Structures are given as C-alpha cells and as structure tokens.
Coordinates of N, CA and C in Angstrom, one line a residue:
Chain A
M212 N 0.8 -1.4 0.2 CA 0.0 0.0 -0.1 C 1.3 1.5 0.1
S213 N 0.5 2.6 -0.8 CA 1.3 3.2 -0.9 C 1.1 4.2 0.5
T214 N 2.0 5.1 0.8 CA 2.0 6.3 1.7 C 1.9 7.5 1.5
I215 N 1.2 8.0 2.8 CA 0.3 9.7 1.8 C 1.6 11.0 1.9
D216 N 2.8 10.3 1.9 CA 3.8 10.9 1.1 C 3.9 11.2 -0.2
E217 N 3.3 9.7 -1.0 CA 3.1 9.6 -2.1 C 2.1 10.6 -2.8
F218 N 1.5 11.2 -1.8 CA 0.4 11.9 -2.2 C 0.4 12.9 -1.2
P219 N 1.6 13.8 -1.7 CA 1.3 15.1 -1.2 C 0.4 16.4 -0.7
F220 N -0.4 15.9 -1.6 CA -1.5 17.1 -2.0 C -2.3 16.8 -1.0
M221 N -2.5 15.5 -0.7 CA -3.5 14.9 0.2 C -3.0 14.8 2.0
E222 N -1.9 15.2 2.2 CA -1.3 15.4 3.2 C -2.9 16.0 4.3
D223 N -2.8 17.5 4.0 CA -4.0 17.9 4.6 C -5.2 19.1 3.5
I224 N -6.0 18.0 2.9 CA -6.6 18.5 2.2 C -7.7 20.0 1.6
K225 N -7.6 19.9 3.3 CA -8.5 21.5 3.2 C -7.1 22.4 2.9
V226 N -5.9 22.1 3.4 CA -5.1 23.5 3.6 C -4.5 23.5 2.7
N227 N -4.3 22.5 1.8 CA -3.6 22.5 0.2 C -4.8 22.8 -0.6
F228 N -5.8 22.7 -0.7 CA -6.8 23.0 -1.6 C -6.9 24.6 -1.3
G229 N -7.1 25.2 0.4 CA -7.1 26.6 0.4 C -5.7 27.2 -0.3
K230 N -4.6 26.8 -0.7 CA -3.5 27.7 -0.9 C -3.8 27.7 -2.6
R231 N -4.4 26.5 -3.4 CA -4.3 26.4 -4.3 C -5.6 27.8 -5.0
V232 N -6.4 27.7 -4.0 CA -8.0 29.0 -4.6 C -7.0 30.0 -4.3
K233 N -6.3 30.2 -3.0 CA -5.8 31.7 -3.4 C -4.5 31.8 -4.2
Q234 N -4.2 31.1 -4.7 CA -3.1 31.1 -5.7 C -4.2 31.6 -7.1
L235 N -4.8 30.6 -7.7 CA -5.7 30.6 -8.6 C -6.2 32.3 -8.4
R236 N -6.6 32.4 -7.3 CA -7.4 34.1 -7.2 C -7.1 34.7 -7.6
V237 N -5.3 35.1 -6.7 CA -4.1 35.7 -7.0 C -4.0 36.7 -8.6
S238 N -4.3 34.5 -9.4 CA -3.0 35.0 -10.3 C -4.1 35.6 -11.6
N239 N -5.4 35.8 -10.9 CA -6.6 36.3 -11.7 C -6.8 37.5 -11.7
G240 N -6.1 37.7 -10.8 CA -6.2 39.0 -10.0 C -7.8 39.8 -9.6
Y241 N -8.0 39.0 -8.9 CA -9.7 38.6 -8.0 C -9.4 38.9 -6.5
S242 N -10.2 39.7 -5.9 CA -10.5 40.2 -5.0 C -11.1 38.5 -3.7
Q243 N -11.3 38.5 -2.6 CA -11.6 37.7 -2.2 C -13.3 37.8 -2.4
E244 N -13.7 39.4 -2.8 CA -15.3 39.5 -2.6 C -15.3 39.1 -4.5
K245 N -14.6 39.9 -4.6 CA -15.1 39.2 -6.4 C -15.3 37.4 -6.6
L246 N -14.2 36.8 -6.2 CA -14.2 35.7 -6.5 C -15.8 35.0 -6.2
A247 N -15.9 35.9 -5.1 CA -17.2 34.7 -4.1 C -18.3 35.8 -4.8
E248 N -17.9 36.6 -5.8 CA -19.7 36.8 -6.8 C -19.7 35.8 -7.6
I249 N -18.1 35.9 -8.6 CA -18.2 35.1 -9.9 C -18.9 33.8 -9.8
S250 N -18.4 33.5 -8.1 CA -18.1 31.9 -8.1 C -20.3 32.0 -7.0
D251 N -20.8 32.9 -6.9 CA -21.5 32.8 -6.3 C -22.0 32.0 -5.3
L252 N -21.0 32.4 -4.6 CA -20.6 32.1 -3.5 C -20.7 33.0 -1.8
D253 N -21.3 32.6 -0.8 CA -21.3 33.8 0.1 C -20.3 34.2 0.8
R254 N -20.0 34.9 0.7 CA -18.6 36.0 0.6 C -17.9 35.1 1.6
T255 N -18.2 34.7 2.6 CA -17.2 34.4 4.0 C -16.7 33.1 3.3
Y256 N -17.0 32.3 2.6 CA -17.1 31.0 2.2 C -14.9 31.1 1.7
I257 N -15.2 32.4 1.1 CA -13.6 32.4 0.7 C -12.3 32.6 1.2
P258 N -12.6 33.3 2.2 CA -11.5 33.5 3.5 C -11.5 31.7 3.9
S259 N -12.5 31.6 4.5 CA -12.7 30.3 5.0 C -11.8 29.0 4.2
I260 N -12.4 29.1 3.1 CA -11.7 28.1 2.3 C -10.2 28.3 2.0
E261 N -9.8 29.5 1.6 CA -8.0 29.8 1.8 C -7.6 29.3 3.0
A262 N -8.2 29.5 4.1 CA -7.3 29.4 5.1 C -7.5 27.9 5.4
G263 N -8.1 27.1 4.9 CA -8.2 25.4 5.1 C -9.0 25.2 6.5
R264 N -10.0 26.2 6.8 CA -11.1 25.8 8.0 C -11.9 24.9 7.8
R265 N -12.3 25.0 6.3 CA -14.0 24.2 6.8 C -13.7 23.5 5.2
N266 N -14.7 21.9 6.2 CA -14.8 21.0 5.2 C -15.6 21.0 3.8
F267 N -16.0 21.7 3.0 CA -16.7 22.3 1.8 C -17.2 20.8 1.2
S268 N -18.3 20.8 0.5 CA -18.5 19.6 -0.4 C -18.5 20.3 -2.0
L269 N -18.9 19.0 -2.5 CA -18.4 19.1 -3.6 C -18.8 20.1 -4.4
E270 N -20.5 19.9 -4.5 CA -21.1 21.3 -4.7 C -20.5 22.6 -5.0
I271 N -19.8 23.2 -3.7 CA -20.1 24.5 -3.3 C -18.3 24.5 -4.2
I272 N -17.4 23.2 -3.8 CA -16.1 23.4 -4.6 C -16.2 23.3 -6.0
N273 N -17.6 22.7 -6.5 CA -17.8 22.8 -7.9 C -18.0 24.1 -8.5
K274 N -18.0 25.4 -7.9 CA -18.5 26.5 -8.3 C -17.5 27.7 -8.4
L275 N -16.1 27.0 -7.9 CA -14.9 27.5 -8.2 C -14.5 27.1 -9.5
P276 N -14.0 26.3 -10.5 CA -13.6 25.9 -11.4 C -14.1 27.2 -12.7
K277 N -15.3 27.4 -12.9 CA -16.2 28.0 -13.2 C -15.5 29.6 -13.1
A278 N -15.2 30.0 -11.9 CA -14.8 31.3 -11.6 C -13.8 31.3 -13.2
F279 N -12.8 30.6 -12.3 CA -11.2 30.4 -12.9 C -11.2 30.2 -14.2
E280 N -12.7 29.7 -14.7 CA -12.8 29.0 -16.2 C -11.3 28.4 -16.8
I281 N -11.8 27.3 -15.8 CA -11.3 26.0 -15.8 C -11.3 24.9 -15.3
E282 N -11.1 23.4 -15.7 CA -11.6 22.0 -15.1 C -11.4 21.8 -14.0
M283 N -12.5 21.1 -13.3 CA -12.2 20.6 -12.2 C -11.2 20.1 -11.8
H284 N -10.8 19.0 -11.9 CA -9.2 18.7 -12.4 C -8.0 19.6 -11.7
Q285 N -8.3 20.6 -12.8 CA -7.4 21.6 -12.4 C -7.2 22.4 -10.9
L286 N -8.1 22.2 -10.3 CA -8.2 22.5 -9.0 C -7.3 21.7 -8.0
F287 N -7.5 20.5 -8.2 CA -6.4 20.1 -7.5 C -5.1 19.9 -7.8
E288 N -4.6 20.3 -8.7 CA -3.4 19.9 -10.0 C -1.9 21.0 -8.8
Chain B
M245 N -18.5 35.8 -20.4 CA -18.8 34.5 -19.4 C -18.8 33.4 -20.0
S246 N -18.0 32.0 -19.5 CA -18.2 30.7 -20.4 C -19.6 30.3 -19.6
T247 N -20.5 29.0 -20.5 CA -21.4 28.6 -20.1 C -20.9 27.1 -19.5
I248 N -22.4 26.0 -18.5 CA -22.4 25.6 -18.0 C -22.0 24.6 -19.0
D249 N -22.1 24.4 -20.1 CA -21.9 23.3 -21.5 C -20.2 23.5 -21.6
E250 N -19.5 24.0 -21.2 CA -18.3 24.7 -22.0 C -17.7 23.7 -20.8
F251 N -18.3 22.9 -19.5 CA -17.4 22.3 -18.4 C -18.8 21.4 -18.0
P252 N -18.6 20.2 -18.9 CA -19.8 19.2 -18.9 C -19.3 18.3 -17.6
F253 N -18.1 18.4 -17.2 CA -18.1 17.7 -15.9 C -19.1 18.0 -14.8
M254 N -18.8 19.7 -15.0 CA -19.9 19.7 -14.3 C -21.2 20.2 -13.9
E255 N -22.4 19.2 -15.2 CA -23.6 20.0 -15.1 C -23.9 19.2 -13.4
D256 N -23.7 18.2 -13.5 CA -24.1 17.8 -12.6 C -23.2 16.8 -11.4
I257 N -22.1 17.5 -10.4 CA -21.2 17.0 -10.7 C -21.2 15.7 -9.7
K258 N -21.8 15.5 -8.6 CA -22.0 14.2 -8.0 C -22.8 13.5 -8.6
V259 N -23.6 13.6 -9.6 CA -23.5 12.4 -10.9 C -21.9 12.0 -11.3
N260 N -21.7 12.8 -12.3 CA -20.7 12.5 -12.5 C -19.1 12.2 -11.9
F261 N -19.5 12.5 -10.6 CA -18.5 12.4 -10.0 C -18.3 11.2 -9.2
G262 N -19.8 10.5 -9.2 CA -20.3 9.1 -9.1 C -19.9 7.9 -9.9
K263 N -20.4 8.3 -11.0 CA -19.3 7.9 -12.4 C -18.1 7.2 -12.4
R264 N -17.4 8.1 -12.3 CA -15.9 8.4 -11.8 C -15.5 7.2 -10.9
V265 N -16.3 7.5 -10.2 CA -15.3 7.0 -8.8 C -15.7 5.5 -9.2
K266 N -17.3 4.7 -9.6 CA -17.6 3.6 -9.9 C -17.0 3.0 -11.1
Q267 N -16.1 3.8 -12.3 CA -15.3 3.4 -13.1 C -14.4 3.1 -12.8
L268 N -13.9 4.2 -11.9 CA -12.2 3.5 -11.5 C -12.4 2.2 -10.4
R269 N -13.4 2.1 -9.9 CA -13.1 0.5 -9.0 C -13.8 -0.5 -9.5
V270 N -14.4 -0.2 -10.8 CA -14.8 -1.9 -11.9 C -13.2 -2.1 -12.1
S271 N -12.5 -0.7 -12.6 CA -11.4 -0.8 -13.3 C -10.3 -1.5 -12.6
N272 N -10.2 -1.6 -11.4 CA -9.9 -1.8 -10.4 C -10.2 -3.4 -9.6
G273 N -11.2 -3.8 -10.1 CA -11.9 -5.0 -10.0 C -12.1 -4.9 -8.3
Y274 N -12.3 -3.7 -7.4 CA -13.1 -4.0 -6.5 C -14.7 -3.9 -6.2
S275 N -15.2 -4.6 -4.8 CA -16.4 -4.7 -4.9 C -16.6 -3.1 -4.3
Q276 N -17.8 -2.8 -4.4 CA -17.9 -1.8 -3.2 C -17.9 -1.9 -2.2
E277 N -17.9 -3.1 -1.3 CA -17.3 -3.4 0.1 C -16.3 -3.6 -0.3
K278 N -15.1 -3.6 -0.7 CA -13.8 -3.5 -0.9 C -13.3 -2.4 -1.1
L279 N -13.7 -1.5 -1.8 CA -13.4 0.1 -2.0 C -13.7 0.9 -0.6
A280 N -14.8 0.3 -0.2 CA -14.7 1.1 1.6 C -14.0 0.9 2.2
E281 N -13.5 -0.3 2.4 CA -12.1 -1.5 3.2 C -11.2 -0.5 3.3
I282 N -10.8 -0.7 1.7 CA -9.7 -0.1 1.2 C -9.4 1.7 1.8
S283 N -10.6 2.6 1.3 CA -10.6 3.5 1.7 C -10.9 4.2 2.9
D284 N -11.0 3.4 4.0 CA -11.4 3.5 5.2 C -12.5 4.6 5.4
L285 N -14.0 3.7 4.4 CA -15.3 4.6 4.3 C -16.4 4.2 4.9
D286 N -17.0 4.2 5.3 CA -18.1 3.5 5.6 C -18.8 2.8 4.5
R287 N -19.4 1.5 4.6 CA -19.6 0.8 3.8 C -20.9 1.5 2.6
T288 N -22.0 2.4 3.8 CA -22.9 2.5 3.1 C -22.6 4.0 2.1
Y289 N -21.4 4.5 2.1 CA -20.9 6.0 1.1 C -20.8 5.2 -0.2
I290 N -20.4 4.4 -0.2 CA -19.8 3.7 -1.8 C -21.1 3.7 -2.7
P291 N -21.8 3.1 -2.3 CA -23.2 2.9 -3.4 C -23.7 5.0 -3.3
S292 N -23.7 5.4 -2.2 CA -24.4 7.0 -2.4 C -23.5 7.7 -3.4
I293 N -21.9 7.6 -2.8 CA -21.3 8.1 -4.1 C -21.8 7.9 -5.4
E294 N -21.5 6.7 -6.1 CA -21.7 6.2 -7.2 C -23.3 7.0 -7.6
A295 N -24.1 6.5 -7.1 CA -25.4 7.1 -7.2 C -25.2 8.3 -7.3
G296 N -24.5 9.3 -7.1 CA -24.8 11.3 -6.9 C -25.9 11.3 -6.2
R297 N -26.2 10.8 -4.8 CA -26.7 11.1 -4.3 C -26.2 12.1 -3.2
R298 N -25.1 12.1 -2.7 CA -25.2 12.8 -1.5 C -24.0 13.9 -1.9
N299 N -24.0 14.4 -1.2 CA -23.0 15.8 -1.7 C -21.7 15.9 -0.6
F300 N -20.8 14.9 -0.8 CA -20.0 14.6 0.0 C -18.9 15.9 0.4
S301 N -18.1 15.2 1.5 CA -17.5 17.1 1.6 C -15.9 16.2 1.2
L302 N -15.2 17.5 0.9 CA -13.3 17.0 0.5 C -12.9 16.1 1.4
E303 N -13.0 15.8 2.8 CA -11.9 15.1 3.4 C -12.5 13.6 3.0
I304 N -14.2 13.5 2.9 CA -14.2 12.1 2.5 C -13.9 11.9 1.0
I305 N -13.8 12.5 -0.2 CA -13.5 12.7 -1.3 C -12.1 12.2 -1.4
N306 N -11.6 12.8 -0.4 CA -9.9 12.9 -0.3 C -9.5 11.4 0.1
K307 N -10.2 10.5 0.7 CA -10.3 8.9 0.8 C -10.0 8.6 -0.4
L308 N -10.3 8.5 -1.5 CA -10.5 7.9 -2.8 C -9.0 7.7 -3.2
P309 N -8.9 8.8 -4.1 CA -7.3 9.0 -4.5 C -6.2 7.5 -4.2
K310 N -6.0 7.6 -2.5 CA -5.3 6.7 -2.3 C -5.7 5.4 -2.1
A311 N -7.1 5.2 -2.1 CA -7.2 3.5 -3.1 C -7.6 3.1 -3.9
F312 N -7.4 4.5 -4.8 CA -7.0 3.7 -6.4 C -5.4 4.2 -6.8
E313 N -4.7 4.8 -5.5 CA -3.5 4.9 -5.9 C -3.5 6.0 -7.0
I314 N -4.1 7.1 -7.3 CA -4.0 8.0 -8.3 C -4.0 9.1 -7.4
E315 N -4.0 10.1 -7.7 CA -3.8 11.7 -7.5 C -4.8 12.1 -7.5
M316 N -5.3 13.3 -6.6 CA -6.7 13.6 -6.7 C -7.7 14.0 -7.7
H317 N -6.5 15.0 -8.1 CA -6.7 15.6 -9.9 C -7.8 14.7 -11.0
Q318 N -7.0 13.1 -10.7 CA -7.6 12.2 -11.3 C -8.9 11.7 -11.4
L319 N -9.1 12.2 -10.6 CA -10.9 11.2 -9.9 C -11.5 12.4 -10.1
F320 N -11.2 13.3 -10.9 CA -12.0 14.3 -11.8 C -12.2 14.5 -13.4
E321 N -10.9 13.6 -13.6 CA -10.8 13.4 -15.1 C -11.3 12.7 -15.8

C-alpha cells in the first residue's frame, strides 16, 4: 500500500486546497469579494476556503472552476 | 462568461463524480465493500457516491485517490 507522502497534495487536503484557490484567485487578480461574487458563493466562504478551515462539499467546490474558467481537475493540480 | 456546457464535468457534479468513482472501482476489480474497506469509508458511502445521491465533503472525497493509487485531480478527469 502507498503512503501519504506519495500523495503530498492529500496531506491536509483542506489546507492544500485553500492554497490552490488563493493561488488561482491572486493570479486572476481577483479580490476575495470578487471571487465570491463570480463563483456565486457566500462572501465568508472564500476566506474559510483559503485558510483551510472548513470541509466544504463537492457542490460548493464545484462553483470555483467556472469562476477561474478551468476544469475541475485543475483545482487539484 | 463561459456557460455550463463548456464544463461538461460540472453539469451535475455529484452524478459525474459518482460515475467516475464507479469506473475506477470496476477497473480496479473492487467490490463496493472492498473499496469502502481500503478507503476507510463507511460501507454505505460507496453506493451513495456512485449513485450521485449525496454531496460529500472534501475530506471524504480525499480518501478515494489513495485507494485507487491515483492523484486527487485524476478523480475529476
């Protein structure tokens, strides 16, 4: 069986996912408010996502690729 | 702004994610019970995931790549 370090992205998925969202947001030049607006998410979600504080669901996560005009899998690369 | 049909995977993310998990499970030759065991998920989750019935969280989803020995992003391709 493989070990967790072979899948570094999954060490703390919430934290790593948050870092990725922040990276995408900043590279798109969006504020957190702007990203919340274009992804149709509550304004408070974006800081929570980026800080890796909350364990969001598939349907919430699924609102982000469209805002960044990327495919879902690119959110996890 | 792009429209949803440009991101087919996201039409109904729960349903498409379920199809992908089933495809991976079958191609690995696992029963639903076996996948639940090796992904350390409750036995009832796998049928719910595959049927696209429930809106699972990041931490639950994150248990699957290791079971299939793939990266997280490959779950969404």
